[in-house]
Amino acid sequence: MKIITANRLTDGRVIYRTSDGQWTPSLAEAQPLDNDEADNALAIAEGEFGIAVGPYLIDYTEGEPGGQKWRREGIRLAGPTAGTTRTLGAA
Amino acid sequence: MYRYDDFDARLVRERIAEFRDQVERRIDGRLTEDQFKPLRLMNGVYLQLHAYMLRVAIPYGALRAEQMRMLATISGKYDRGYGHFTTRQNIQYNWPSLVDIPDILEELASVEMHAIQTSGNCIRNVTADPFAGAAADELEDSRPWAEIIRQWSTLHPEFTFLPRKFKIAINGAAEDRAGIRVHDIGLQIVENEAGARGFEVWVGGGQGRTPRLARLVKDFVEPRDLLSYLTAILRVYNQHGRRDNLYKARIKILVDALGVEAFAAEVDEEWSYIRDGELRLPQSEILRIRSFFSTPSITEASPVPEAGPAAFRHWLKHNHRDHQTAGLSSVVISLKPIGGTPGDATTGQMQVVADLTEHYGFDEVRVTPDQNLVLPHVRNEDLFAVWTALVDAKLATANAGLATDIVACPGLDYCNLANARSIPVSQAISSTLEAEGLSEAAGDVTIKISGCINACGHHHVAAIGVLGVDKRGEEFYQITLGGAFGADASIGEIVGKGLAAEDVPGAIARILKSYLAQRLGDERFIDTLRRLGSDAFKEAIYADLAA
């Protein structure tokens, strides 16, 4: 399965594409896509002007980012694994 | 310190107004991302994994107290309560909203700062010795020259779209603390046999995926000719540098391709046309710029304290540097707390540093290429008060130049380009070395970590380098040995296969234990390594792993 992710235009935060064509920061609300429908859905997202910057497909397995980019996408989802952001607490 | 004139102030204000309009047009859809991206990059705005990142220029790493205070204010008002000082002597904010950035730039402009040319294929912030104007081993203060280069290169119409980004370093001391051999152009202030000052010019150094040490193209350029000679170099690069291949576009590849003699000949030919033209620097202008940069004079010279708490004396041992003026010292404010994040400072810590700069630092503070801060001028009788304030602010780690003074890029925790994480690995190394007493025992050792081959963590020029790589979704770390940053610059060599993250701290601890067992007298790590070769340490890296 695939899902579509991007960064939000106004603040850059990570967002995911929902089944009704909206964007959400919640991975749980993202629309899982079969591999054969993913490219078409991405093309539609890319063609829209809206709040999303640079939409792209990521692998999605059992409710989490999967595939070879699982760590990168996991960090995008949950935030930095270490560093001052975590020490101070994310806003 | 240089102060803006009306031209500087107007240029920065106009640029902010222009960018504010560009942001508004992006938000309301009149600009696409493809149209907007090069515009935001020209203003230091990147889009990283979780958020926009704003890189603010700190020219040659030098700040006044009010500027440091403003950096603190911005970190609290627009970001998450901290900033990240970089290996290029700049500061990055990891969490600003795009809609806030024009306001951030306005606040920066109020203290004569900006984010221009912190990205893009232009001439970037000039790197300089963070102890310039203070160091005991200095031939000449490099800051006036860095400022002259800054003014010449800012929004230079001919050099705004170079084949690739371009970095210049300048050093005026015996020890190279600016890294002139690993910059596109490195300038060393020298004195010739007649006693005249000028510049040695090194070209084609750099790190990244094709690390190269710069090569000497001119052994003496007179001060009045500096800008015409730099222009000649940039013109040759602009004409012949490759624009068809991102990975072969830096000037180091051009110098490789032409050969240093042919490259130098091309530069000389171009220089012959422009040397006596408008770029010749009048002595009056050199003196005008130089007048902004002075070293404090004091009437009474106290010695560096020898008494005091053990922790104070320990801090002086590692973080104090000799000053060229009797009665003054320079001190390093380490941003490398044990187990902390290299280069990060909180809002409160930056405010404390600003206060110390104002009260004890003659209104000057510097950012170093090692991601630390420096108070270049402190009266010796004020050293204890400075240390006490730093202790309270958790900024008094006594490890400048030691193995726990680790340089690390943001890595995969923040960076869009990274393949592997840097910060947690650096934290684990720091904690392990401190727990085993190796940081103090091993003395002068550089450890630097990059989360990808772009080498923002400068791993190529570390005695012990760590390069994060991705292998089918898993992080691995290659160890390099033998790199050096300064006058004896060298590129480290990869030693064996990559390690899992959890194996890196132990491997580095074993390298240092092996060094301590094999060194002769008080031989430095890098000298033991050069004497024995990296193979002498290979067994230490992998022995326990095989078991």
mmCIF file with all atom_site columns, C-alpha atoms in Angstrom, chain A residues 7-14 49 52-53 68 70-72 75-76 79-85 88 90-91, chain B residues 26-27 29 33 47 49-52 80-82 95 97-99 341 344 412-414 416 421 427 473-475:
data_model
loop_
_atom_site.group_PDB
_atom_site.id
_atom_site.type_symbol
_atom_site.label_atom_id
_atom_site.label_alt_id
_atom_site.label_comp_id
_atom_site.label_asym_id
_atom_site.label_entity_id
_atom_site.label_seq_id
_atom_site.pdbx_PDB_ins_code
_atom_site.Cartn_x
_atom_site.Cartn_y
_atom_site.Cartn_z
_atom_site.occupancy
_atom_site.B_iso_or_equiv
_atom_site.pdbx_formal_charge
_atom_site.auth_seq_id
_atom_site.auth_comp_id
_atom_site.auth_asym_id
_atom_site.auth_atom_id
_atom_site.pdbx_PDB_model_num
ATOM 1  C CA . ASN A 1 7   ? 4.718  19.453 3.751  1.00 0.00 ? 7   ASN A CA 1
ATOM 2  C CA . ARG A 1 8   ? 2.207  22.145 4.664  1.00 0.00 ? 8   ARG A CA 1
ATOM 3  C CA . LEU A 1 9   ? 2.798  25.380 2.777  1.00 0.00 ? 9   LEU A CA 1
ATOM 4  C CA . THR A 1 10  ? 2.432  27.848 5.617  1.00 0.00 ? 10  THR A CA 1
ATOM 5  C CA . ASP A 1 11  ? 4.664  26.152 8.190  1.00 0.00 ? 11  ASP A CA 1
ATOM 6  C CA . GLY A 1 12  ? 6.243  23.121 6.540  1.00 0.00 ? 12  GLY A CA 1
ATOM 7  C CA . ARG A 1 13  ? 4.670  20.586 8.884  1.00 0.00 ? 13  ARG A CA 1
ATOM 8  C CA . VAL A 1 14  ? 4.208  17.011 7.659  1.00 0.00 ? 14  VAL A CA 1
ATOM 9  C CA . PHE A 1 49  ? -2.921 24.401 -5.800 1.00 0.00 ? 49  PHE A CA 1
ATOM 10 C CA . ALA A 1 52  ? 0.598  20.933 0.212  1.00 0.00 ? 52  ALA A CA 1
ATOM 11 C CA . VAL A 1 53  ? 4.196  21.371 -0.977 1.00 0.00 ? 53  VAL A CA 1
ATOM 12 C CA . GLN A 1 68  ? 13.311 1.267  2.577  1.00 0.00 ? 68  GLN A CA 1
ATOM 13 C CA . TRP A 1 70  ? 10.656 3.678  6.839  1.00 0.00 ? 70  TRP A CA 1
ATOM 14 C CA . ARG A 1 71  ? 13.093 5.389  9.184  1.00 0.00 ? 71  ARG A CA 1
ATOM 15 C CA . ARG A 1 72  ? 13.049 8.724  7.350  1.00 0.00 ? 72  ARG A CA 1
ATOM 16 C CA . ILE A 1 75  ? 11.074 10.575 11.794 1.00 0.00 ? 75  ILE A CA 1
ATOM 17 C CA . ARG A 1 76  ? 8.910  12.847 9.672  1.00 0.00 ? 76  ARG A CA 1
ATOM 18 C CA . GLY A 1 79  ? 9.678  14.167 15.014 1.00 0.00 ? 79  GLY A CA 1
ATOM 19 C CA . PRO A 1 80  ? 13.412 14.088 15.745 1.00 0.00 ? 80  PRO A CA 1
ATOM 20 C CA . THR A 1 81  ? 14.595 11.056 17.695 1.00 0.00 ? 81  THR A CA 1
ATOM 21 C CA . ALA A 1 82  ? 17.180 13.084 19.603 1.00 0.00 ? 82  ALA A CA 1
ATOM 22 C CA . GLY A 1 83  ? 18.347 16.603 20.125 1.00 0.00 ? 83  GLY A CA 1
ATOM 23 C CA . THR A 1 84  ? 17.251 19.823 21.748 1.00 0.00 ? 84  THR A CA 1
ATOM 24 C CA . THR A 1 85  ? 13.749 19.683 20.307 1.00 0.00 ? 85  THR A CA 1
ATOM 25 C CA . LEU A 1 88  ? 12.790 21.107 25.454 1.00 0.00 ? 88  LEU A CA 1
ATOM 26 C CA . ALA A 1 90  ? 8.085  19.980 20.880 1.00 0.00 ? 90  ALA A CA 1
ATOM 27 C CA . ALA A 1 91  ? 5.499  22.718 20.522 1.00 0.00 ? 91  ALA A CA 1
ATOM 28 C CA . ARG B 2 26  ? 3.293  32.015 -2.795 1.00 0.00 ? 26  ARG B CA 1
ATOM 29 C CA . ILE B 2 27  ? 0.636  31.746 -0.084 1.00 0.00 ? 27  ILE B CA 1
ATOM 30 C CA . GLY B 2 29  ? -1.115 30.936 -5.262 1.00 0.00 ? 29  GLY B CA 1
ATOM 31 C CA . GLU B 2 33  ? 6.571  26.055 -5.549 1.00 0.00 ? 33  GLU B CA 1
ATOM 32 C CA . LEU B 2 47  ? 12.179 23.076 3.507  1.00 0.00 ? 47  LEU B CA 1
ATOM 33 C CA . LEU B 2 49  ? 11.814 17.057 6.960  1.00 0.00 ? 49  LEU B CA 1
ATOM 34 C CA . HIS B 2 50  ? 9.414  18.558 9.472  1.00 0.00 ? 50  HIS B CA 1
ATOM 35 C CA . ALA B 2 51  ? 9.448  22.282 8.833  1.00 0.00 ? 51  ALA B CA 1
ATOM 36 C CA . TYR B 2 52  ? 11.106 25.207 7.118  1.00 0.00 ? 52  TYR B CA 1
ATOM 37 C CA . ARG B 2 80  ? 11.082 26.288 19.731 1.00 0.00 ? 80  ARG B CA 1
ATOM 38 C CA . GLY B 2 81  ? 13.408 27.918 22.184 1.00 0.00 ? 81  GLY B CA 1
ATOM 39 C CA . TYR B 2 82  ? 16.789 27.172 20.667 1.00 0.00 ? 82  TYR B CA 1
ATOM 40 C CA . TRP B 2 95  ? 11.009 25.310 13.105 1.00 0.00 ? 95  TRP B CA 1
ATOM 41 C CA . SER B 2 97  ? 6.712  29.118 9.844  1.00 0.00 ? 97  SER B CA 1
ATOM 42 C CA . LEU B 2 98  ? 7.034  30.490 6.342  1.00 0.00 ? 98  LEU B CA 1
ATOM 43 C CA . VAL B 2 99  ? 4.501  33.207 7.102  1.00 0.00 ? 99  VAL B CA 1
ATOM 44 C CA . THR B 2 341 ? 23.365 18.198 20.882 1.00 0.00 ? 341 THR B CA 1
ATOM 45 C CA . ASP B 2 344 ? 22.593 23.936 19.956 1.00 0.00 ? 344 ASP B CA 1
ATOM 46 C CA . LEU B 2 412 ? 18.372 12.551 9.486  1.00 0.00 ? 412 LEU B CA 1
ATOM 47 C CA . ASP B 2 413 ? 16.625 13.967 12.532 1.00 0.00 ? 413 ASP B CA 1
ATOM 48 C CA . TYR B 2 414 ? 16.148 17.219 10.603 1.00 0.00 ? 414 TYR B CA 1
ATOM 49 C CA . ASN B 2 416 ? 16.134 16.434 3.920  1.00 0.00 ? 416 ASN B CA 1
ATOM 50 C CA . ARG B 2 421 ? 21.194 10.261 12.016 1.00 0.00 ? 421 ARG B CA 1
ATOM 51 C CA . GLN B 2 427 ? 25.507 11.977 22.014 1.00 0.00 ? 427 GLN B CA 1
ATOM 52 C CA . GLY B 2 473 ? 16.786 1.249  4.972  1.00 0.00 ? 473 GLY B CA 1
ATOM 53 C CA . GLU B 2 474 ? 19.320 0.596  7.714  1.00 0.00 ? 474 GLU B CA 1
ATOM 54 C CA . GLU B 2 475 ? 21.791 3.139  9.091  1.00 0.00 ? 475 GLU B CA 1
#
